[in-house]
mmCIF file of C-alpha atoms and ligand atoms in Angstrom:
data_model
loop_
_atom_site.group_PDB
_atom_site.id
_atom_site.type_symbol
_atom_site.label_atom_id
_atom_site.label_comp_id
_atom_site.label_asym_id
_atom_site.label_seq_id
_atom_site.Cartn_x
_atom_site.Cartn_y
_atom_site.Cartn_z
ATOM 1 C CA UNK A 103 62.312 37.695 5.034
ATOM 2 C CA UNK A 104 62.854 37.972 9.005
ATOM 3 C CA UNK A 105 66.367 38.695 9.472
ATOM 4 C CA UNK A 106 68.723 37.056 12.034
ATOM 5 C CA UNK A 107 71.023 40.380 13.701
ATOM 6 C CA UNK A 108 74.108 39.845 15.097
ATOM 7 C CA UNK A 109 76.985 41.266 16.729
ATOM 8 C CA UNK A 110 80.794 39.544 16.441
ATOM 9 C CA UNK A 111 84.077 41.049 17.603
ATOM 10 C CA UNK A 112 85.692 43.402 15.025
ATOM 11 C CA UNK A 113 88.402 43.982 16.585
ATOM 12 C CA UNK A 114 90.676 43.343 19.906
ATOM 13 C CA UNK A 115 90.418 46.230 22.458
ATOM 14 C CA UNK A 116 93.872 48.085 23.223
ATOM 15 C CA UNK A 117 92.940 49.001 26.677
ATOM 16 C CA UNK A 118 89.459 49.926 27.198
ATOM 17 C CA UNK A 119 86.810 48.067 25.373
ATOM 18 C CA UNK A 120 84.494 50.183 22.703
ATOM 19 C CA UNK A 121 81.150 49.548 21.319
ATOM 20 C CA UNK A 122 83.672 50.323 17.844
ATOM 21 C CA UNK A 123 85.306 46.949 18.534
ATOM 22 C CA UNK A 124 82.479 45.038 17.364
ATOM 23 C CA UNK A 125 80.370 44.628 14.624
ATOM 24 C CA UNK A 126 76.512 44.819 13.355
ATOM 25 C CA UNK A 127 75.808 42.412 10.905
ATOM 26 C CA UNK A 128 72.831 40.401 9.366
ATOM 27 C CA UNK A 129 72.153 36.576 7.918
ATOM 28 C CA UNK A 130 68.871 34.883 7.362
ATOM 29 C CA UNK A 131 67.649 32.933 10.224
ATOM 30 C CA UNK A 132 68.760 29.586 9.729
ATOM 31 C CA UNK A 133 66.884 26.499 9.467
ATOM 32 C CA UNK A 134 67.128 23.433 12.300
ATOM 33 C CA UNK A 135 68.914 20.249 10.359
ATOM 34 C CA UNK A 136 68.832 16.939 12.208
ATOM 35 C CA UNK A 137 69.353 17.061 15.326
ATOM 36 C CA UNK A 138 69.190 20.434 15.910
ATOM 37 C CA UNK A 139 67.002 23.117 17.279
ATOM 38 C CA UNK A 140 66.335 27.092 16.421
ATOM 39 C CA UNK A 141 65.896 29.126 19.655
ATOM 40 C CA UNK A 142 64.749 32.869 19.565
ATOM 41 C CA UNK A 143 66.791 34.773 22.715
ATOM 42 C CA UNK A 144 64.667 36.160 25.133
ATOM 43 C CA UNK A 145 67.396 37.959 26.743
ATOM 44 C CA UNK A 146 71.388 38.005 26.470
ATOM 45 C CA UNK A 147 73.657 37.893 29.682
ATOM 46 C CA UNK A 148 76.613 40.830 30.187
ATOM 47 C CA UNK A 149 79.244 39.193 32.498
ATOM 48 C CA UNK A 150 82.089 40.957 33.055
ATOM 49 C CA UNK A 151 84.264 37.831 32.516
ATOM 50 C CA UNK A 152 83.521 38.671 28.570
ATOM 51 C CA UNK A 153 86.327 41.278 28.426
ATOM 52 C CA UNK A 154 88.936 38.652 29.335
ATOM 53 C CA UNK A 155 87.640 36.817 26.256
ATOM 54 C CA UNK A 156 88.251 39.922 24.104
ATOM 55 C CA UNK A 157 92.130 39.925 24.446
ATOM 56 C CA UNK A 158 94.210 36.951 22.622
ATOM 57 C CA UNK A 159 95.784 35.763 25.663
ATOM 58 C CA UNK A 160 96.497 32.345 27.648
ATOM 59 C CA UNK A 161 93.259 31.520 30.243
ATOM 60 C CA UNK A 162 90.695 29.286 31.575
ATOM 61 C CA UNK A 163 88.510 29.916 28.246
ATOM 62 C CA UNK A 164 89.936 30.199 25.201
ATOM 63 C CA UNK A 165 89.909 34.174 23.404
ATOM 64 C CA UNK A 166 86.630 35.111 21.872
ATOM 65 C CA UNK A 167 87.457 34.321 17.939
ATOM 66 C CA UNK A 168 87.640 38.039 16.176
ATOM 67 C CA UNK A 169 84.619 37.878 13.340
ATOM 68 C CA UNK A 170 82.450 35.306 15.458
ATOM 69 C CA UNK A 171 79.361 36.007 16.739
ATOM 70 C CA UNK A 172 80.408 37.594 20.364
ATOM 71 C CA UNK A 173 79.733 34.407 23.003
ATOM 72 C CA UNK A 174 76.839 35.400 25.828
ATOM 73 C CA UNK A 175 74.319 33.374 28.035
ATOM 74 C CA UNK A 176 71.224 33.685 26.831
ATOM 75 C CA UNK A 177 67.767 32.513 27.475
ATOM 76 C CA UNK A 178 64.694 31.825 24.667
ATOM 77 C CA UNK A 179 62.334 30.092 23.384
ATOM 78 C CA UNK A 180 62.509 27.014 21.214
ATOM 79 C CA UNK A 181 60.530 27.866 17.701
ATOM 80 C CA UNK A 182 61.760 25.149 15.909
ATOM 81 C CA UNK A 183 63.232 21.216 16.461
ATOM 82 C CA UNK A 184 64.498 18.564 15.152
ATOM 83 C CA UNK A 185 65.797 17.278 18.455
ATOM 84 C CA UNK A 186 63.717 14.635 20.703
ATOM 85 C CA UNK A 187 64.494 16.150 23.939
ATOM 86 C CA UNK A 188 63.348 19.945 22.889
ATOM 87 C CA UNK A 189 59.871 20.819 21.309
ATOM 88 C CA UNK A 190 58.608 24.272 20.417
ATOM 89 C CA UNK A 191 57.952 26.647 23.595
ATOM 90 C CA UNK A 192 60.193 25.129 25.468
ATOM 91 C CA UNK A 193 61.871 28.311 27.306
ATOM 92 C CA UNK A 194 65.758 27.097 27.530
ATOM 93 C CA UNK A 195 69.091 28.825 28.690
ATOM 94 C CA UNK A 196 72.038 28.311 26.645
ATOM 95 C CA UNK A 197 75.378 29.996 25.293
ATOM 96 C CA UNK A 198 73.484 31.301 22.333
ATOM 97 C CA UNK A 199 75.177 34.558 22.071
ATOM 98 C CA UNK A 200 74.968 38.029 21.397
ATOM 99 C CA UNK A 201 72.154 37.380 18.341
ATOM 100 C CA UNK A 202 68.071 37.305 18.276
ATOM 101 C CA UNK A 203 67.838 33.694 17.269
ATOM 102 C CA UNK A 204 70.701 30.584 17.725
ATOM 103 C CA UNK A 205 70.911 26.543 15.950
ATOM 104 C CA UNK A 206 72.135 24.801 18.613
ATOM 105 C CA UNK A 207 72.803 20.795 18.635
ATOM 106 C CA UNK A 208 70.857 20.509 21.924
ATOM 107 C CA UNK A 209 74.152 19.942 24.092
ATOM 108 C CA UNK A 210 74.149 23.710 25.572
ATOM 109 C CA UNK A 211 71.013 23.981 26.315
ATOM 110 C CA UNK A 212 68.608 23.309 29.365
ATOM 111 C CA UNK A 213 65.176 23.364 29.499
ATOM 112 C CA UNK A 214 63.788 25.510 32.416
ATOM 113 C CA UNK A 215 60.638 26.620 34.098
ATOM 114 C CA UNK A 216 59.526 29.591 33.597
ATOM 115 C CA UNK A 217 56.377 29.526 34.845
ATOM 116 C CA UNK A 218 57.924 30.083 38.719
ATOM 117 C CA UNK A 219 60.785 31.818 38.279
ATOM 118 C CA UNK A 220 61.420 34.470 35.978
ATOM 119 C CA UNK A 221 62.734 33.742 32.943
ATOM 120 C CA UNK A 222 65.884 36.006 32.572
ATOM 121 C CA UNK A 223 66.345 34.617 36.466
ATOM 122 C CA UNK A 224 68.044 31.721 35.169
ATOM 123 C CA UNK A 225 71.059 34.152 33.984
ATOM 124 C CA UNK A 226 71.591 35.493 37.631
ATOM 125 C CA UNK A 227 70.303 34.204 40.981
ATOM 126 C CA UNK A 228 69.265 30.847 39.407
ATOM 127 C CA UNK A 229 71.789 30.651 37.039
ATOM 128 C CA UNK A 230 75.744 30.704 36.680
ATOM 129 C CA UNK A 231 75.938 34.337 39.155
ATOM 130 C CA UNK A 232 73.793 32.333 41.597
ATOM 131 C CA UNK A 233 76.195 29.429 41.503
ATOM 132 C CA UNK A 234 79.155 31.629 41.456
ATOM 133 C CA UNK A 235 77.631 33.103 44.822
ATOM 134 C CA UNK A 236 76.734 29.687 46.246
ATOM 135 C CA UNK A 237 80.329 28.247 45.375
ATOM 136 C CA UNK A 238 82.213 31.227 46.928
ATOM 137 C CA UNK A 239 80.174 31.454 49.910
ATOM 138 C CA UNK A 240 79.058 27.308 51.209
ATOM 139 C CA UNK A 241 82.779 26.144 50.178
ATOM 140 C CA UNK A 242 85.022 28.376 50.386
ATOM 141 C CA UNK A 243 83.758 30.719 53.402
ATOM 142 C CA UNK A 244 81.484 28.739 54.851
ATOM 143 C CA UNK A 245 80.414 31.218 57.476
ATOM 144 C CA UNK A 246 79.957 30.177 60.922
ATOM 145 C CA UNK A 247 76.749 32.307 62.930
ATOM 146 C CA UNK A 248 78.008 35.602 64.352
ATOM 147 C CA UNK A 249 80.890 35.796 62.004
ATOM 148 C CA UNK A 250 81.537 38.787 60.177
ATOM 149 C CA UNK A 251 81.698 38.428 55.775
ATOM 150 C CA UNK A 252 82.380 41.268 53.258
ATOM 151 C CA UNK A 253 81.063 41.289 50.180
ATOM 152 C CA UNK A 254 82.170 43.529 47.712
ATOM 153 C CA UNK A 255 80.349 44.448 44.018
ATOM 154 C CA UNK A 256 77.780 43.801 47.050
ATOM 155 C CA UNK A 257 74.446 44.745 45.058
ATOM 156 C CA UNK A 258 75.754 42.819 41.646
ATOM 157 C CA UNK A 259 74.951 39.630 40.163
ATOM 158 C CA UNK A 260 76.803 37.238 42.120
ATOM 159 C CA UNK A 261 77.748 39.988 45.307
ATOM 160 C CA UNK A 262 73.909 40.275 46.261
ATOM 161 C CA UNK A 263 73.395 36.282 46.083
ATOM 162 C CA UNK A 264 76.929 35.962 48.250
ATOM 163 C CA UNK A 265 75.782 38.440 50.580
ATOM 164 C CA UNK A 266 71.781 37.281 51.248
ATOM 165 C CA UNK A 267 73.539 33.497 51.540
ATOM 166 C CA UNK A 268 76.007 34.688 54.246
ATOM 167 C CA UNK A 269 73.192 36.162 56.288
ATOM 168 C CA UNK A 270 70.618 33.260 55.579
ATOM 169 C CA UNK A 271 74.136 31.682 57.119
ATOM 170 C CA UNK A 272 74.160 33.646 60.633
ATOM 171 C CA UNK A 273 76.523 36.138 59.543
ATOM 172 C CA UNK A 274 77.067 39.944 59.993
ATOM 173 C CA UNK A 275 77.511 40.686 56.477
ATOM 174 C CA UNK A 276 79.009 44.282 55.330
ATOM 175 C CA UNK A 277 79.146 45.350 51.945
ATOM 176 C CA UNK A 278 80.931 47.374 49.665
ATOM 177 C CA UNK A 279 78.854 49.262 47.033
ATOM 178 C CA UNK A 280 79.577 52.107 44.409
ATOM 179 C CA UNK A 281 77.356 55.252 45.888
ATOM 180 C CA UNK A 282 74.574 55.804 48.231
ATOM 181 C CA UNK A 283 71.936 54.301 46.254
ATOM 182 C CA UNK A 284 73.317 51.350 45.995
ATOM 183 C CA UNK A 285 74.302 51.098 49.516
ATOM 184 C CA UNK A 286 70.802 51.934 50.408
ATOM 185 C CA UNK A 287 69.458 49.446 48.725
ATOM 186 C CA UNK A 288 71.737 46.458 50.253
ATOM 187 C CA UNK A 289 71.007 47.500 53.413
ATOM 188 C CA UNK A 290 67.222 47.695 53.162
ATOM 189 C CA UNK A 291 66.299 45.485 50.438
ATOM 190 C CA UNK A 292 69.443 42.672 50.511
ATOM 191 C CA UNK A 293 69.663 43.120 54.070
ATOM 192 C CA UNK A 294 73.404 43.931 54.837
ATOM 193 C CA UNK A 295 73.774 44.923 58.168
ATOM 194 C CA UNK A 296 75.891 47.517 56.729
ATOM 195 C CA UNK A 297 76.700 48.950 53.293
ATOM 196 C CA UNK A 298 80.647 51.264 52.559
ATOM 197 C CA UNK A 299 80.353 53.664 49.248
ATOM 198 C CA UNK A 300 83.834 52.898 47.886
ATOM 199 C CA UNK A 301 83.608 55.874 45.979
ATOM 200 C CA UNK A 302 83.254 57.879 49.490
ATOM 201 C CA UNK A 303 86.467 60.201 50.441
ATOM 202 C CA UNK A 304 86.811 58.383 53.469
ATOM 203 C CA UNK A 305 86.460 54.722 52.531
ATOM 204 C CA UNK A 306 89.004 53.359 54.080
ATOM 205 C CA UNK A 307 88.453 54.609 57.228
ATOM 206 C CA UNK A 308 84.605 53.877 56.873
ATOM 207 C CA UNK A 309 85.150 50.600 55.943
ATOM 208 C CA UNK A 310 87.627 49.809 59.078
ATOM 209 C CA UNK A 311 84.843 51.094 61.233
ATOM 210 C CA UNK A 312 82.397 49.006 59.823
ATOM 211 C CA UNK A 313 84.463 46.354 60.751
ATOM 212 C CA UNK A 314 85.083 46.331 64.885
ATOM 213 C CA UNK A 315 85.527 42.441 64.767
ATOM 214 C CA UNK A 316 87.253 42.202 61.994
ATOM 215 C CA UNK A 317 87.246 39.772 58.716
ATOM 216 C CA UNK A 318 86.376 35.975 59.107
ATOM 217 C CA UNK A 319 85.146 35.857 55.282
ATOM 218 C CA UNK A 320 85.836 38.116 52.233
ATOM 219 C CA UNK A 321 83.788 37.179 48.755
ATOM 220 C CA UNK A 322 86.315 39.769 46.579
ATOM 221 C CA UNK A 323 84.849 40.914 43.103
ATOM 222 C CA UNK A 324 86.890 43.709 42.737
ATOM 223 C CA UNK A 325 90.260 43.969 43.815
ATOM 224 C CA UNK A 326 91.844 46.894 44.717
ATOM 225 C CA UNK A 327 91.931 49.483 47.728
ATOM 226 C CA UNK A 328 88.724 47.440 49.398
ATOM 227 C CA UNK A 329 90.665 44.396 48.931
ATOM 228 C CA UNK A 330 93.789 45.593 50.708
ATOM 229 C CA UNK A 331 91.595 47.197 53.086
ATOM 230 C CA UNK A 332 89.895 44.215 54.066
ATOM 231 C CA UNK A 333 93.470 41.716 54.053
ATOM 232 C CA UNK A 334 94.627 44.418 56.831
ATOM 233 C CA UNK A 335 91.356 43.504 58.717
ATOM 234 C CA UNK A 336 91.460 39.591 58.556
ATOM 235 C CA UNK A 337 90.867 37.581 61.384
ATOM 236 C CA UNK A 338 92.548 34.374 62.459
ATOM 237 C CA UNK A 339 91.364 31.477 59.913
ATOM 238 C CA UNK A 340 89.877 33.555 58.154
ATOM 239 C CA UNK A 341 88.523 32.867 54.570
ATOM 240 C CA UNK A 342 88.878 34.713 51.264
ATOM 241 C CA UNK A 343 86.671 33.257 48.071
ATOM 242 C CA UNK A 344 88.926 35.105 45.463
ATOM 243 C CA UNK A 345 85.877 35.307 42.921
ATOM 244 C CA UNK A 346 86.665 38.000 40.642
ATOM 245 C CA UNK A 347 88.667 41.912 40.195
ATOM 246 C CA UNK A 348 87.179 43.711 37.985
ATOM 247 C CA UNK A 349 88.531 47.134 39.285
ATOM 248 C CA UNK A 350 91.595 45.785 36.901
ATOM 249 C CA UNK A 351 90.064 43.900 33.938
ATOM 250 C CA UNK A 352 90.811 47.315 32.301
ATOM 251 C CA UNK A 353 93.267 48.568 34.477
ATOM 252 C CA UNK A 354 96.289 47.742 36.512
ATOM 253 C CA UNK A 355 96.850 44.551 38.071
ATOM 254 C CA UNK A 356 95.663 44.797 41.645
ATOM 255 C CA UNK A 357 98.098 44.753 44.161
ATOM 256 C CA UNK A 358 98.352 42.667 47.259
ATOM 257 C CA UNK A 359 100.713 44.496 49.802
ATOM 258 C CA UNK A 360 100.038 43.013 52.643
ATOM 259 C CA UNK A 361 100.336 39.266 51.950
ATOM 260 C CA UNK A 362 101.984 38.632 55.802
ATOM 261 C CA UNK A 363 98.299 39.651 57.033
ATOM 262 C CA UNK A 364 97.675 36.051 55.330
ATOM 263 C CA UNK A 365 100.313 34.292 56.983
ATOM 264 C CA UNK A 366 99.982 35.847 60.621
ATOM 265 C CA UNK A 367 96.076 35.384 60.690
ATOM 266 C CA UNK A 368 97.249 31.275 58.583
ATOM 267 C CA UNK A 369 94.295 32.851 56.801
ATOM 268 C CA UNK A 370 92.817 30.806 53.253
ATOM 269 C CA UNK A 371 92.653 32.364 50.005
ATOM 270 C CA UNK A 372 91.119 30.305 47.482
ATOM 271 C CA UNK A 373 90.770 31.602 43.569
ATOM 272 C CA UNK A 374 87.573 29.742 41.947
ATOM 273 C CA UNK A 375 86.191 29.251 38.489
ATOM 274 C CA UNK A 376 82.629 28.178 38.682
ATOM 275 C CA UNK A 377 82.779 26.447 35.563
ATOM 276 C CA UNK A 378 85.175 23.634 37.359
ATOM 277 C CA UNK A 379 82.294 22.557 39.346
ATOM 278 C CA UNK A 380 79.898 21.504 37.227
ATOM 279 C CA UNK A 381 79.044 18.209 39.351
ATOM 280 C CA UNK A 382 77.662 20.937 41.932
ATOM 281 C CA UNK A 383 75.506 22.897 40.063
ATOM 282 C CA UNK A 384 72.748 20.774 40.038
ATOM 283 C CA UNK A 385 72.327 21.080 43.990
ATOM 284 C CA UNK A 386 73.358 24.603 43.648
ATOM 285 C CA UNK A 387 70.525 25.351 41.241
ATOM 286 C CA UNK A 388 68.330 23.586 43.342
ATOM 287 C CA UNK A 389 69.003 25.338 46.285
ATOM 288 C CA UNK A 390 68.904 28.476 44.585
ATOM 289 C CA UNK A 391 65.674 27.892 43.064
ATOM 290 C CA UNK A 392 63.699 26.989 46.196
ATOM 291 C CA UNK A 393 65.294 29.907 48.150
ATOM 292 C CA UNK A 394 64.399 32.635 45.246
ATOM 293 C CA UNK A 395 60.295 30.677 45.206
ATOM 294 C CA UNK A 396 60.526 31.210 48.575
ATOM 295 C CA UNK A 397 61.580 35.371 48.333
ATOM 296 C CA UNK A 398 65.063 35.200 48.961
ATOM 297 C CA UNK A 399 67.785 35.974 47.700
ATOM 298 C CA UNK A 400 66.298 39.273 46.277
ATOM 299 C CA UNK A 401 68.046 40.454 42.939
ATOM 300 C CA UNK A 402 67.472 43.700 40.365
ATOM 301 C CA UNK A 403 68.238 43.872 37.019
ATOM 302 C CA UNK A 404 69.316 46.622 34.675
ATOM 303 C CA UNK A 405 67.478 45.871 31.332
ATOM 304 C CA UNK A 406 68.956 47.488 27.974
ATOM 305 C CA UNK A 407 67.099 47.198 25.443
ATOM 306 C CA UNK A 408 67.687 45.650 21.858
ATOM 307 C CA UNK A 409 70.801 43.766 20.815
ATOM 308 C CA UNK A 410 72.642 46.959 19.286
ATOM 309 C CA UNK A 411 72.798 48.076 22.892
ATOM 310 C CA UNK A 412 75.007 44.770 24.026
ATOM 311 C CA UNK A 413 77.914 46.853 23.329
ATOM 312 C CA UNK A 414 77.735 49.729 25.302
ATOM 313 C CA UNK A 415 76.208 47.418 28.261
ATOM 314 C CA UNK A 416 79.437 45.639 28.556
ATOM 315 C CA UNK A 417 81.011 48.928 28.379
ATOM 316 C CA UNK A 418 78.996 50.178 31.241
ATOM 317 C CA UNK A 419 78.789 46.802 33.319
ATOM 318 C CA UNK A 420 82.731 46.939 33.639
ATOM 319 C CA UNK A 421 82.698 50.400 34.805
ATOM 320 C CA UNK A 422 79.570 50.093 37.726
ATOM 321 C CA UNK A 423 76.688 51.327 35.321
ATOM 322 C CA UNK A 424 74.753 48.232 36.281
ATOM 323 C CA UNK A 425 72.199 48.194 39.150
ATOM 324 C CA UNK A 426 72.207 44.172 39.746
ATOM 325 C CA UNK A 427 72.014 41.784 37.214
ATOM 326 C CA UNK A 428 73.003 43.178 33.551
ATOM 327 C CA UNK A 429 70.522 42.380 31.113
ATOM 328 C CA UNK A 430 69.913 42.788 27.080
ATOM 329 C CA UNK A 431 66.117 42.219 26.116
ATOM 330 C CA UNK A 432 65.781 40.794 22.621
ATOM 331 C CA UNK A 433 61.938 40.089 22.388
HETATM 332 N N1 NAP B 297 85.041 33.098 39.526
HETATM 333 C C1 NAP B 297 83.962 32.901 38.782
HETATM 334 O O1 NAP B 297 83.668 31.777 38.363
HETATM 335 C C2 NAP B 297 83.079 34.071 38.474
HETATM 336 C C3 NAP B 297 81.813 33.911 37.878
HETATM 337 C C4 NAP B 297 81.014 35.049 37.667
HETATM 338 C C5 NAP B 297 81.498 36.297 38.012
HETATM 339 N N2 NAP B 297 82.723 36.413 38.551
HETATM 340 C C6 NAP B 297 83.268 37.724 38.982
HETATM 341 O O2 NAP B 297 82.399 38.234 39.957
HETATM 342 C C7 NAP B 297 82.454 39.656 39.928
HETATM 343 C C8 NAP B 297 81.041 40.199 39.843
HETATM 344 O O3 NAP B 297 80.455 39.777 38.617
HETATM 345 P P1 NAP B 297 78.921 40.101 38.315
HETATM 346 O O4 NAP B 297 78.544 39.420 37.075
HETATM 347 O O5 NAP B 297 78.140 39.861 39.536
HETATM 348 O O6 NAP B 297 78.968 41.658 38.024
HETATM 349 P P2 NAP B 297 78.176 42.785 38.832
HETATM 350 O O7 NAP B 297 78.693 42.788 40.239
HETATM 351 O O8 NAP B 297 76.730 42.653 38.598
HETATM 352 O O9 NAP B 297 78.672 44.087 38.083
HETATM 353 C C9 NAP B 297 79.985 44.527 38.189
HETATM 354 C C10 NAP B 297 80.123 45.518 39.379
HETATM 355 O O10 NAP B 297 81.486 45.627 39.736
HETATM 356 C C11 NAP B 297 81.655 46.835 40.397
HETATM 357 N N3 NAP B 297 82.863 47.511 39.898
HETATM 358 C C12 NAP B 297 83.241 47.702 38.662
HETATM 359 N N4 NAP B 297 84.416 48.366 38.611
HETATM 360 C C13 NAP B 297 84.761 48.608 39.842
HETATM 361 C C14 NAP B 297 85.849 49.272 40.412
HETATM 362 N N5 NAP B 297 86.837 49.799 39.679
HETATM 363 N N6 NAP B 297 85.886 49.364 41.732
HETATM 364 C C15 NAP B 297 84.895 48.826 42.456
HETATM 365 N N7 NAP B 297 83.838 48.152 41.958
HETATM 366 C C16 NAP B 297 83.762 48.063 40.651
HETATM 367 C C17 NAP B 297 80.433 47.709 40.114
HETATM 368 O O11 NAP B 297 79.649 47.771 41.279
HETATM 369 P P3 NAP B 297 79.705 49.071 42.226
HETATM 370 O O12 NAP B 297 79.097 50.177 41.428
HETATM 371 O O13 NAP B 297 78.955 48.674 43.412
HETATM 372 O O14 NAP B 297 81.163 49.313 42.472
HETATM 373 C C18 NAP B 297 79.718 46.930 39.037
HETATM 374 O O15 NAP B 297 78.329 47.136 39.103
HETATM 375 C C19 NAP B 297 83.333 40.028 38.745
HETATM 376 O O16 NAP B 297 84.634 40.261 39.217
HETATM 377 C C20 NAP B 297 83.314 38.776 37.894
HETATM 378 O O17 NAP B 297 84.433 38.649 37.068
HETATM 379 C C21 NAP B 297 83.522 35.335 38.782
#
């Protein structure tokens, strides 16, 4: 008999997060009952909101439940239904999890087309990342032609959507990438007019230079020293789309030391959950979809291979090991 893996949480991480805080285990794929539908993943989703989930703590999403099968976007086929609206081959994205196949009751899942679009697309540029991007960027920023945006995590998921949108926008867009390859590749392939290597010695004064006219928007991912860096540099009415810090989902909180930069400049700073919008991302997708049919946004992916290597991914994902979108291929 085929043999449906899984991985579930073992065990709540005390400060970093281990592959030894989860668990390999096996069940026998189960069998659609009314209503319901068996989907075989394609590909599972690393997001590096899943290490939030890990501790047992008050937030927008409840904790991941310790012996349950570790929560993940995924994307599949359907092989099996008992549900009207899905039939067999249908290629869907859902919250199937980290596991090869998933019963769902229909309600998480979407049927997509995979025919135009990549199908592991639909868990970045046309999926929640691309959203994420779209959200931060149309209303929150929404950059005027000419005015200068900084993107940081600037060649990840949702950073290389934010920063191709601001430019589509008019924008002089400036990014802020871990090492020269990366920044190469925003520059030339995402098309940032200019690219800072946070892990350079002389960040902060690169980054001020790459900023003569200073900050109108900031999409922050990370948090941190680029985050101070660019508060210092804000402009009058100037707009930050708080998306995300991951330089301190495993570390420090980040510190914001220059909060009268906000008040001087009567700048907006705006935290966002994607998931609160949810009447949006219909036009969002939409958008998304026609612009990636059309070539842009661009997006990479960093494909690990088979569902034992979900761990380590989100191990490496939270610490820059990722070139674009982070990806586990199942089948
Ligand atoms: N608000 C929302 O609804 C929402 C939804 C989705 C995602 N997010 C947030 O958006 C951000 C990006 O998510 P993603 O899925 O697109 O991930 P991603 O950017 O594809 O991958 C994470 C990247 O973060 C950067 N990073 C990690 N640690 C860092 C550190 N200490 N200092 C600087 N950079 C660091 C790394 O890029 P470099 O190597 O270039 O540094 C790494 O590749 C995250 O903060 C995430 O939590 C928010």
């Amino acid at each position: 008999m085929t043999l449906n893996k899984k991985i579930v949480l073992d065990s709540r991480p005390t400060g970093k997060v281990s592959p030894a805080n989860f668990r390999f285990v096996e069940a026998p794929i189960p069998a659609p009952g009314p209503g319901e539908v068996l989907v075989r993943h394609h590909y599972l989703s690393l997001d590096p909101a899943m290490r939030g989930r890990l501790d047992d703590v008050k937030s927008y999403v409840k904790p991941q439940r310790l012996g349950a099968v570790m929560g993940a976007p995924t994307v599949g086929e359907v092989v099996a239904s008992n549900h009207a609206g899905f039939k067999p081959g249908d290629r869907v994205v859902g919250m199937g999890g980290w596991q090869d196949y998933a019963l769902s009751d229909g309600r998480d899942l979407r049927v997509v087309d995979a025919a135009r679009i990549p199908l592991q697309a639909y868990l970045g540029p046309v999926g929640m990342p691309g959203v994420t991007a779209w959200y931060g960027l149309n209303k929150i920023i929404a950059p005027k032609a000419g005015e200068t945006v900084v993107v940081s995590a600037a060649t990840g998921a949702v950073g290389s959507v934010a920063g191709q949108l601001a430019k589509l926008a008019g924008a002089k867009t400036v990014g802020v990438a871990g090492g020269p390859d990366k920044c190469a590749y925003a520059r030339s392939e995402l098309g940032y007019d200019l690219c800072v290597d946070h892990k350079s010695p002389d960040f902060v004064a690169e980054l001020k230079a790459a900023l003569p006219d200073g900050v109108d928007g900031l999409f922050e991912n990370v948090g941190g020293v680029p985050f101070a860096t660019c508060v210092r540099r804000l402009n009058t009415f100037a707009r930050i789309a708080l998306c995300g810090l991951i330089a301190s989902y495993e570390g420090a909180p980040t510190p914001l030391d220059n909060v009268g930069r906000l008040l001087i400049t009567r700048s907006k700073i705006e935290g966002f959950i994607v998931s609160d919008h949810m009447p949006l991302w219909p036009q969002a997708l939409g958008e998304l979809a026609s612009l990636v049919a059309a070539g842009r946004p661009k997006w990479r992916e960093t494909i690990r291979e088979g569902l034992e290597s979900a761990p380590q991914a989100l191990v490496d994902l939270l610490h820059g090991g990722n070139f674009g979108k982070m990806l586990v291929k199942l089948a």
